[in-house]
PDB file of C-alpha atoms in Angstrom:
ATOM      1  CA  UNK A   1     124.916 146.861  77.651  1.00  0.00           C
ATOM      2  CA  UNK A   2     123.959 145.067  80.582  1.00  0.00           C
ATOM      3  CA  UNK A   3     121.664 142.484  82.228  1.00  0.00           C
ATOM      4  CA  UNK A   4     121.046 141.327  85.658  1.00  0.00           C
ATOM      5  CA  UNK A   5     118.721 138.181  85.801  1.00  0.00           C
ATOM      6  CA  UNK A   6     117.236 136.570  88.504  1.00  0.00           C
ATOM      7  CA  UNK A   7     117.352 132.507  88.401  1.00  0.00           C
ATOM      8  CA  UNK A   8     116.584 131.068  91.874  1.00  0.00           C
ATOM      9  CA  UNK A   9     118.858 129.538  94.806  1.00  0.00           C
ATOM     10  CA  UNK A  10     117.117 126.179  93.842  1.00  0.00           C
ATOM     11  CA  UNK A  11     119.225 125.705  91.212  1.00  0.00           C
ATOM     12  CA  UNK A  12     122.294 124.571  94.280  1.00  0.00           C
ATOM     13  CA  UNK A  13     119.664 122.301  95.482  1.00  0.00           C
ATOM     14  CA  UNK A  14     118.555 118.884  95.100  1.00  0.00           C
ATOM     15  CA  UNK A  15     115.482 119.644  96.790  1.00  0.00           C
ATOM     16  CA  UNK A  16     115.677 116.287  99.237  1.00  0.00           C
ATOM     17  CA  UNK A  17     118.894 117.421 100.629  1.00  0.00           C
ATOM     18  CA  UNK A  18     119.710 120.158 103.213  1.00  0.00           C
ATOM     19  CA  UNK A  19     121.757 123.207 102.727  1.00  0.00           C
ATOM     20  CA  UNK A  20     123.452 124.471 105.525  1.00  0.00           C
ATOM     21  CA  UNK A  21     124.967 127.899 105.074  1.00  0.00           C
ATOM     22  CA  UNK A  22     125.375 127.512 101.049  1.00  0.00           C
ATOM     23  CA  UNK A  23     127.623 129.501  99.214  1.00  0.00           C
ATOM     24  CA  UNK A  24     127.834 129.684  95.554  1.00  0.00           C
ATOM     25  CA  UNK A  25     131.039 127.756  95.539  1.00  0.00           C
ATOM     26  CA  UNK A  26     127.924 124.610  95.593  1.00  0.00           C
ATOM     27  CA  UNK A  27     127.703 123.075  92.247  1.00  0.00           C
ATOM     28  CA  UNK A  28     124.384 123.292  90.107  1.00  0.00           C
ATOM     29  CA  UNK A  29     122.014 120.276  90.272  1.00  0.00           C
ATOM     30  CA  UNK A  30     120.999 119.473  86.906  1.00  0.00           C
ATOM     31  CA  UNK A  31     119.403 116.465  84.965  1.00  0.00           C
ATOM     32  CA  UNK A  32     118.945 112.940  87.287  1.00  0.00           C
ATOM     33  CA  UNK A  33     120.339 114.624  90.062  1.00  0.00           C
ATOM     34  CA  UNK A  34     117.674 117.375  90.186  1.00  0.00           C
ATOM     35  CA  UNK A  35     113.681 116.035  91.147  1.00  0.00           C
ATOM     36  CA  UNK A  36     112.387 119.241  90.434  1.00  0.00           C
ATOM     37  CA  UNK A  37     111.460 120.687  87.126  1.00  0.00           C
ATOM     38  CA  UNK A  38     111.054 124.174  88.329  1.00  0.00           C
ATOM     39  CA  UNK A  39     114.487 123.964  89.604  1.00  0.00           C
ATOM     40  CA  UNK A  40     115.631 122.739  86.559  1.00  0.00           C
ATOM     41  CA  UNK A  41     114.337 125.326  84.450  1.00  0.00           C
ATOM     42  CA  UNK A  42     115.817 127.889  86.398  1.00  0.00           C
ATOM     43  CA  UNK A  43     119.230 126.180  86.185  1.00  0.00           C
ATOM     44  CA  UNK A  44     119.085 126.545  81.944  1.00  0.00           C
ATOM     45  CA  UNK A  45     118.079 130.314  82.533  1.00  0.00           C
ATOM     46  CA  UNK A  46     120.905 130.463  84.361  1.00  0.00           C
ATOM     47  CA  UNK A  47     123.174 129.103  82.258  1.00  0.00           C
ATOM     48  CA  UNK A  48     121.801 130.933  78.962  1.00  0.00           C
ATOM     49  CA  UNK A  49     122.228 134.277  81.137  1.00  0.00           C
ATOM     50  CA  UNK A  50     125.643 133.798  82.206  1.00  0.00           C
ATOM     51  CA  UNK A  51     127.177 131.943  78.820  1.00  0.00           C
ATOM     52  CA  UNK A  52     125.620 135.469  76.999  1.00  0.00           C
ATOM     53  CA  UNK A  53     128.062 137.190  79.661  1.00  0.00           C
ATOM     54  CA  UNK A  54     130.882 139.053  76.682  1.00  0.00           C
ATOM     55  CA  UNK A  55     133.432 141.376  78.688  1.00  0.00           C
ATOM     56  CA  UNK A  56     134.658 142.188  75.305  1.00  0.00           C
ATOM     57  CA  UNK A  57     134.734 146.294  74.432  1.00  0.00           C
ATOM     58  CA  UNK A  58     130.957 146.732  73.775  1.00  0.00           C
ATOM     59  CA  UNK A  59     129.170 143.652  74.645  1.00  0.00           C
ATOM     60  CA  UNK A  60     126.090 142.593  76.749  1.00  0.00           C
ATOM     61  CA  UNK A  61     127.274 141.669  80.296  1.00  0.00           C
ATOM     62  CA  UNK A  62     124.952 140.144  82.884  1.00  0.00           C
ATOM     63  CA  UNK A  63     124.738 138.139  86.171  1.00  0.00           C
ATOM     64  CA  UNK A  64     122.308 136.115  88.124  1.00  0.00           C
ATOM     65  CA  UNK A  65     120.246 136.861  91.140  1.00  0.00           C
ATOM     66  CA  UNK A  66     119.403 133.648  93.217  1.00  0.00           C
ATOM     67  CA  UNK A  67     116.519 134.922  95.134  1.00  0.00           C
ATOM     68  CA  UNK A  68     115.897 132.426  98.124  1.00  0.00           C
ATOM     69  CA  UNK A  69     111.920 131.753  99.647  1.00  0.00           C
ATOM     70  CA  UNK A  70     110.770 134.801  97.558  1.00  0.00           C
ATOM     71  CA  UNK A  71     107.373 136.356  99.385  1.00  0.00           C
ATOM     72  CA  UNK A  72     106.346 139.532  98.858  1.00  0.00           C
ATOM     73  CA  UNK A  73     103.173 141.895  97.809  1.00  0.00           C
ATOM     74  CA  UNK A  74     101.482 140.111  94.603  1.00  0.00           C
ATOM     75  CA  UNK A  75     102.719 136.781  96.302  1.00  0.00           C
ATOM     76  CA  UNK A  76      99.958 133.820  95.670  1.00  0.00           C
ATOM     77  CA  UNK A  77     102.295 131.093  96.655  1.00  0.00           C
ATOM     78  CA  UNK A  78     103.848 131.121 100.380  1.00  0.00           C
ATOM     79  CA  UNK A  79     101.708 133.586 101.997  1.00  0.00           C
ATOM     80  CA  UNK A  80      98.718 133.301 100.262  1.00  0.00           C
ATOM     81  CA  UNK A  81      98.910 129.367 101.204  1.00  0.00           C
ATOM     82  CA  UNK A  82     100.026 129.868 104.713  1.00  0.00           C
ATOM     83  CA  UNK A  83      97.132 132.331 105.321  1.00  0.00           C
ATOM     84  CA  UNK A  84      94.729 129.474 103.521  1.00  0.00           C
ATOM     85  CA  UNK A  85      95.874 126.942 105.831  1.00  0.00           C
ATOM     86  CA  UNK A  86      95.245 129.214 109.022  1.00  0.00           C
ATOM     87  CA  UNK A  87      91.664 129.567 107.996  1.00  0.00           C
ATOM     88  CA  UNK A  88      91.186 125.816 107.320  1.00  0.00           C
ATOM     89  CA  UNK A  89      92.295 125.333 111.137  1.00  0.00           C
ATOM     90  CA  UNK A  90      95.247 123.727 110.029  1.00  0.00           C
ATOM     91  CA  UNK A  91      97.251 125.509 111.828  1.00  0.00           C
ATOM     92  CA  UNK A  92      97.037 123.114 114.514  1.00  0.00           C
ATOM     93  CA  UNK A  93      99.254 120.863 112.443  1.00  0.00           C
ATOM     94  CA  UNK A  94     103.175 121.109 112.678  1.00  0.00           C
ATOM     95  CA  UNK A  95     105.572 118.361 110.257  1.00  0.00           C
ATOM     96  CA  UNK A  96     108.370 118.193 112.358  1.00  0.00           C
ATOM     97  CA  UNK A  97     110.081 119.520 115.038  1.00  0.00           C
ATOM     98  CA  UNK A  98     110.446 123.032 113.815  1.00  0.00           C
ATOM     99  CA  UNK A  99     114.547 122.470 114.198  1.00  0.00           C
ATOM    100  CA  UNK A 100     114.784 123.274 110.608  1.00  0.00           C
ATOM    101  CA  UNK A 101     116.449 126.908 109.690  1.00  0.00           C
ATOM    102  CA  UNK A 102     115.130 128.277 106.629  1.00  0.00           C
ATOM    103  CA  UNK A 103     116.175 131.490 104.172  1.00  0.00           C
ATOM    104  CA  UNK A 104     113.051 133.953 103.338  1.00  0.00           C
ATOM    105  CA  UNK A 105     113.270 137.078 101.038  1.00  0.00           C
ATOM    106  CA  UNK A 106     111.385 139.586 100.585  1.00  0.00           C
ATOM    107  CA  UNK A 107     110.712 140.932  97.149  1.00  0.00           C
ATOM    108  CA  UNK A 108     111.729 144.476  97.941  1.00  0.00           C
ATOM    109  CA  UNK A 109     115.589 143.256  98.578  1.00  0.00           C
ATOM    110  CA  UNK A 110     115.167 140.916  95.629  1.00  0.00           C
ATOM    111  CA  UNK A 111     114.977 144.161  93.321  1.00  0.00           C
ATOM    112  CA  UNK A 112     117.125 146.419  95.501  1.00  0.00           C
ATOM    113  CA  UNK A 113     119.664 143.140  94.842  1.00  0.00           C
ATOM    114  CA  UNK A 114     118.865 143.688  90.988  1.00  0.00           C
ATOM    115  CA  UNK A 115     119.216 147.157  90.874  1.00  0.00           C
ATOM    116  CA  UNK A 116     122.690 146.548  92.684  1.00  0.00           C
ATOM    117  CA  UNK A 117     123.737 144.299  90.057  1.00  0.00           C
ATOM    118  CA  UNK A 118     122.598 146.594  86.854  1.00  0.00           C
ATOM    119  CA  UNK A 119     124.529 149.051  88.506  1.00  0.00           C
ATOM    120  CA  UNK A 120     127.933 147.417  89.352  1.00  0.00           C
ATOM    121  CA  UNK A 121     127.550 146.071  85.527  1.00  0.00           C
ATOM    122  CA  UNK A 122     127.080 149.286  84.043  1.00  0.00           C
ATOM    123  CA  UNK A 123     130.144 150.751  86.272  1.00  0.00           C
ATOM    124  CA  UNK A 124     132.353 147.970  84.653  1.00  0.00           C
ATOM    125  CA  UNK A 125     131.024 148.667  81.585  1.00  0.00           C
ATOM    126  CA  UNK A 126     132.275 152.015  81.583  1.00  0.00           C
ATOM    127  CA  UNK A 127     135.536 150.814  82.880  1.00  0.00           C
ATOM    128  CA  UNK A 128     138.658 150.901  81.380  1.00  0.00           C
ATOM    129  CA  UNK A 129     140.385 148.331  83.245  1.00  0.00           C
ATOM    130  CA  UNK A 130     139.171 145.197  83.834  1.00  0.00           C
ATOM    131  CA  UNK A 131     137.329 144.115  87.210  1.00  0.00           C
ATOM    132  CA  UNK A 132     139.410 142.404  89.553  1.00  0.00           C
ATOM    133  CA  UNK A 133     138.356 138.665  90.413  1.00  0.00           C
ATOM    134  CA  UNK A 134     137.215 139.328  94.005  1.00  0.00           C
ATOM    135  CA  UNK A 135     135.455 142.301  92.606  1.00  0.00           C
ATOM    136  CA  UNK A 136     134.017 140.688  89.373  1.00  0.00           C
ATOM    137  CA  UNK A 137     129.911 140.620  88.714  1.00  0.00           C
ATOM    138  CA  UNK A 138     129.822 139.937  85.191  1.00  0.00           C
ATOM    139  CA  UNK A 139     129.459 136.374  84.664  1.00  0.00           C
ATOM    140  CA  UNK A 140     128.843 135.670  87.897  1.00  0.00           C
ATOM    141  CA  UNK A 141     126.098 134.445  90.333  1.00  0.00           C
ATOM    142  CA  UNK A 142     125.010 135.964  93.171  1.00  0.00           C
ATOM    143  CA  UNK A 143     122.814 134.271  96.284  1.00  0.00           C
ATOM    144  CA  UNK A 144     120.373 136.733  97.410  1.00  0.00           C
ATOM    145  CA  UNK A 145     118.247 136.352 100.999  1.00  0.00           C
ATOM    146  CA  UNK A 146     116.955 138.901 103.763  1.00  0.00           C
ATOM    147  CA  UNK A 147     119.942 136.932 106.026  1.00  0.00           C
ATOM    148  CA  UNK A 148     118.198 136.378 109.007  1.00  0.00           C
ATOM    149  CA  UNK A 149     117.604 132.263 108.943  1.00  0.00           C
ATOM    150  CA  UNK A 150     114.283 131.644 110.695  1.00  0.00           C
ATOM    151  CA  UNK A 151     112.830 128.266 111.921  1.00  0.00           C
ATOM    152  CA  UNK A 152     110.241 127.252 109.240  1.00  0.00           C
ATOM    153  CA  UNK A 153     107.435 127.035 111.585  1.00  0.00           C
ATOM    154  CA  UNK A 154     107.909 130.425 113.162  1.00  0.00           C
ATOM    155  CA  UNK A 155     108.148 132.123 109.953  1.00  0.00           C
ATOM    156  CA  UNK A 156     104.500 130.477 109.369  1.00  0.00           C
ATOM    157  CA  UNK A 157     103.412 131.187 113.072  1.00  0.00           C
ATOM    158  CA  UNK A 158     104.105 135.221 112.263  1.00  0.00           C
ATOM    159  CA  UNK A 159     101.538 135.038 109.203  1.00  0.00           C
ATOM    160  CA  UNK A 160      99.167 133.556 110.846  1.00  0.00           C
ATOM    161  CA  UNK A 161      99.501 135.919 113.496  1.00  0.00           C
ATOM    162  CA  UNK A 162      99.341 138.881 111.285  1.00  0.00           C
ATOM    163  CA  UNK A 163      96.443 137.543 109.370  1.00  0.00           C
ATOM    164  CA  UNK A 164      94.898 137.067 113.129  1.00  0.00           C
ATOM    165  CA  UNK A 165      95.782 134.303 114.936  1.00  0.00           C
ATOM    166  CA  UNK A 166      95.557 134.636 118.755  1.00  0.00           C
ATOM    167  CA  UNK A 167      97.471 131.105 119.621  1.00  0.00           C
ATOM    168  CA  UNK A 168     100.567 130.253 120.589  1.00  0.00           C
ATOM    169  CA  UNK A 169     101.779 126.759 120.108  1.00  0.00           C
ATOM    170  CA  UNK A 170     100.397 125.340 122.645  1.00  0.00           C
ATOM    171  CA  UNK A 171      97.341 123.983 120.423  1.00  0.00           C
ATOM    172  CA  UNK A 172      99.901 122.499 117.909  1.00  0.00           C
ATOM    173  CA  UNK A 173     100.129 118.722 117.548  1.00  0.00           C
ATOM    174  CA  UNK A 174     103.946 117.380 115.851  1.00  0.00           C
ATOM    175  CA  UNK A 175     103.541 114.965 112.965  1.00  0.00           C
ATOM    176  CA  UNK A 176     106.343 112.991 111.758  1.00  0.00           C
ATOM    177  CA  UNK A 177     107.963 114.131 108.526  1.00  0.00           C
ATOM    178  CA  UNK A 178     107.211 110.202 107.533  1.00  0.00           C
ATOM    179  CA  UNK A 179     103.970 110.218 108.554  1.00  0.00           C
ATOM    180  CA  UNK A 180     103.238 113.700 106.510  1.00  0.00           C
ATOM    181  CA  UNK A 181     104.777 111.869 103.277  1.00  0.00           C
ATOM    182  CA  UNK A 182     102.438 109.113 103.758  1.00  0.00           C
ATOM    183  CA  UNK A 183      99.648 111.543 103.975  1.00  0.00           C
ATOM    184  CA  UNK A 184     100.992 113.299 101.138  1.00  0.00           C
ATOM    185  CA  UNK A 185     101.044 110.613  98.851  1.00  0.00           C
ATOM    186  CA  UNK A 186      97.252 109.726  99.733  1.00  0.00           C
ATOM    187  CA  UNK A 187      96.170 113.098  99.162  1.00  0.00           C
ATOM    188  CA  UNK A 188      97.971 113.257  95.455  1.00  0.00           C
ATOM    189  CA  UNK A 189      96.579 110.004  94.790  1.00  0.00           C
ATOM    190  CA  UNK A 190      92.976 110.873  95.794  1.00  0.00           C
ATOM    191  CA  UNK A 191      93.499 114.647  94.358  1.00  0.00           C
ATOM    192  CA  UNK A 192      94.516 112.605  90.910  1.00  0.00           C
ATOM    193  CA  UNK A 193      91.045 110.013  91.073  1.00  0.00           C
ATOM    194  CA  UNK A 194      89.316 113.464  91.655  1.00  0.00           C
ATOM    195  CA  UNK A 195      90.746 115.498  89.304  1.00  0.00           C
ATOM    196  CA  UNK A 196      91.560 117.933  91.681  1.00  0.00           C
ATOM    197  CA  UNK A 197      94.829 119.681  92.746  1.00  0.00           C
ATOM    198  CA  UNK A 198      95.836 118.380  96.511  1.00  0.00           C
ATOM    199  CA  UNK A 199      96.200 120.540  99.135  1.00  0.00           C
ATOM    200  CA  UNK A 200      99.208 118.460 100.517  1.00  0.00           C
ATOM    201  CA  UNK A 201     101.687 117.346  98.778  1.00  0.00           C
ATOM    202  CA  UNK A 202     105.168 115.277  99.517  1.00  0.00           C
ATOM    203  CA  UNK A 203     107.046 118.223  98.201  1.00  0.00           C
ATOM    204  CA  UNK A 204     105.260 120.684 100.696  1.00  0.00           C
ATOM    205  CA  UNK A 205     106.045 118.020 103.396  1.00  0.00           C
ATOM    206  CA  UNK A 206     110.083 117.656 102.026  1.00  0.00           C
ATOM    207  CA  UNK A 207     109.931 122.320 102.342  1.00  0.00           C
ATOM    208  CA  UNK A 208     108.583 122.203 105.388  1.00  0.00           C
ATOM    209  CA  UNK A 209     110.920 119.757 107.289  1.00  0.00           C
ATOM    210  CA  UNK A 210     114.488 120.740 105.232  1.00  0.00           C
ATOM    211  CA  UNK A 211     117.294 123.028 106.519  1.00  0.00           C
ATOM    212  CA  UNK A 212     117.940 125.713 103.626  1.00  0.00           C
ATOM    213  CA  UNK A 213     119.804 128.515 104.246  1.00  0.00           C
ATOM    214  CA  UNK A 214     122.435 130.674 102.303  1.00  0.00           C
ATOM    215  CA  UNK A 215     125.745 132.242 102.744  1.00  0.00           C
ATOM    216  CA  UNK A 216     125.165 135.697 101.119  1.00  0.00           C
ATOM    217  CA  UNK A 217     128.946 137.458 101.694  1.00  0.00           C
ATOM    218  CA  UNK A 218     129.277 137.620  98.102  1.00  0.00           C
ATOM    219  CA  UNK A 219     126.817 139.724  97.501  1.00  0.00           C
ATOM    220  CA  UNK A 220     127.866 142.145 100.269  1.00  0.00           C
ATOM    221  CA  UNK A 221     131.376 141.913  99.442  1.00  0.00           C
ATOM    222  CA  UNK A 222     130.764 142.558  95.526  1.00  0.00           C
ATOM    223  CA  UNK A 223     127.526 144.348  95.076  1.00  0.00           C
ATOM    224  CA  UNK A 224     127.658 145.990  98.447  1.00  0.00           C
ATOM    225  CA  UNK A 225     123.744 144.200  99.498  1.00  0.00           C
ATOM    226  CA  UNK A 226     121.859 144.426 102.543  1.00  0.00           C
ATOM    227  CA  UNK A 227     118.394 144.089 103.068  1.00  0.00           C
ATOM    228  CA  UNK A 228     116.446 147.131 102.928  1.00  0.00           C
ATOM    229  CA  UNK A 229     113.644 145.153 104.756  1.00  0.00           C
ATOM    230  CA  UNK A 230     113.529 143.217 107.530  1.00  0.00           C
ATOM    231  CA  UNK A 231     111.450 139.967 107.917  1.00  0.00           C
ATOM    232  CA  UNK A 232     109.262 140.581 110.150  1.00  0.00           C
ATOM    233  CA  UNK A 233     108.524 144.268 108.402  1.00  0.00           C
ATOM    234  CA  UNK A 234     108.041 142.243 105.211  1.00  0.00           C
ATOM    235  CA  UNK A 235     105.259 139.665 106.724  1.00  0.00           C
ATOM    236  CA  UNK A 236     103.617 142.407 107.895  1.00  0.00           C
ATOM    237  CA  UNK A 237     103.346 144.021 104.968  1.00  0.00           C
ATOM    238  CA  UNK A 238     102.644 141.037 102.582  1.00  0.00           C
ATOM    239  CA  UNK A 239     100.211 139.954 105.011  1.00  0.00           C
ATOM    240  CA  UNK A 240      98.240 143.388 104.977  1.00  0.00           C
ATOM    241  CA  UNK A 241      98.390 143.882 101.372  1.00  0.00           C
ATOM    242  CA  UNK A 242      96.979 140.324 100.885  1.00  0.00           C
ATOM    243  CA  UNK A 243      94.074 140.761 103.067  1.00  0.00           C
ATOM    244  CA  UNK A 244      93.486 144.272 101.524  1.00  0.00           C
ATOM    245  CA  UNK A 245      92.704 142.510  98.197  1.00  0.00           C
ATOM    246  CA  UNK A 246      90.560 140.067  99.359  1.00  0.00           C
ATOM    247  CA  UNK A 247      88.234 142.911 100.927  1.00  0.00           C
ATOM    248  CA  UNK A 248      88.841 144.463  97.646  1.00  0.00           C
ATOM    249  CA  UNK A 249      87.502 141.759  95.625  1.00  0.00           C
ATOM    250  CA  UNK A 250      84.591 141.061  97.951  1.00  0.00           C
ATOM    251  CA  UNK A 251      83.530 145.036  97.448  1.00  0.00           C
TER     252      UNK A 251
END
């Protein structure tokens, strides 16, 4: 039997901290180390999935996908925000100075990178000898991304600009990262007197400005991934599918 899971490359990341080209070699942040809960969560899956990993004749072996800035069709989070904050005129705002590379991946290579996996599982599986350790997948962890780094900003810039946009960044004014986290923390505290859920957030302000981006030659080397989809193909699509619902549910 086999299993191919897929935690998330949070779980290598402290989310304060950047990550410049991380490999898997990083160590998982867990307990005080870790400020997010999410992250930590995905770090127990992980561990669950990989300590159920038994080589022995006939047992279950799996692996674990760390998808990285996940967007895709069915996506409510990054693109469905982004296109939100277009419409609001928000766009107009920029934390930082946009010098910050980040990884996105679409959901298409995320399963492609799953079916990858299952595959190079059930291969060993059927084996007779035993996998090689530069070859091994079972028990392992695997970083998955669409491997094109893009500056933060510009990956927001090209959903607005599918989801219509005709400016440039011209228009934009730069605020300080410190000066978003003050604004941040006003906005939770007022969202918390109001009962509602803020809009901005420190932690939107701390994704926005960080460096995070992967080394994924592991994945190539073992499981043989590339991304089927490109990232600009993948906005595009995301971007059309989301507006096709909204007319949808306006019908």
């Amino acid at each position: 039997m086999s299993k191919a899971r897929g935690p998330s490359a949070s779980v290598i990341s402290d989310n304060k901290s950047d990550l410049i080209n991380a490999s898997e070699e990083y160590p998982v942040i867990r307990g005080k180390l870790q400020s997010e809960y999410y992250s930590e969560t995905k770090a127990h899956a992980e561990q669950l999935v990989l300590e159920a990993n038994n080589p022995q004749e006939g047992g279950l072996l799996t692996t674990a996908i760390r998808p990285s800035g996940i967007f895709g069709e069915g996506d409510m989070q990054l693109v469905h925000h982004a296109i939100r904050v277009y419409r609001g005129g928000n766009d107009k705002v920029q934390v930082g100075l946009n010098t910050n590379l980040f990884d996105f991946t679409y959901v298409e290579n995320i399963a492609h990178a799953h079916m990858l996996a299952a595959r190079a599982l059930l291969v060993t599986h059927a084996s007779k000898t035993k996998p090689l350790d530069h070859e091994k997948v079972d028990g392992e962890a695997f970083l998955i991304t669409n491997g094109s780094p893009i500056y933060f900003w510009d990956m927001m810039r090209s959903v607005w600009r599918e989801a219509g946009s005709p400016r440039g960044t011209d228009h934009v004014w730069v605020m300080s990262r410190d000066v978003g986290l003050i604004l941040g923390y006003l906005s939770e505290c007022l969202g918390t007197v109001l009962r509602r859920t803020p809009n901005l957030t420190r932690q939107r302000i701390v994704y926005s400005t960080m460096t995070r981006y992967y080394d994924i030659s592991k994945a190539r080397r073992r499981l043989g991934y590339e991304p089927l989809v490109s990232l600009n193909d993948g906005v595009k699509r995301t971007v059309h599918w989301t507006l096709e619902q909204e007319k949808a549910a306006k019908a």
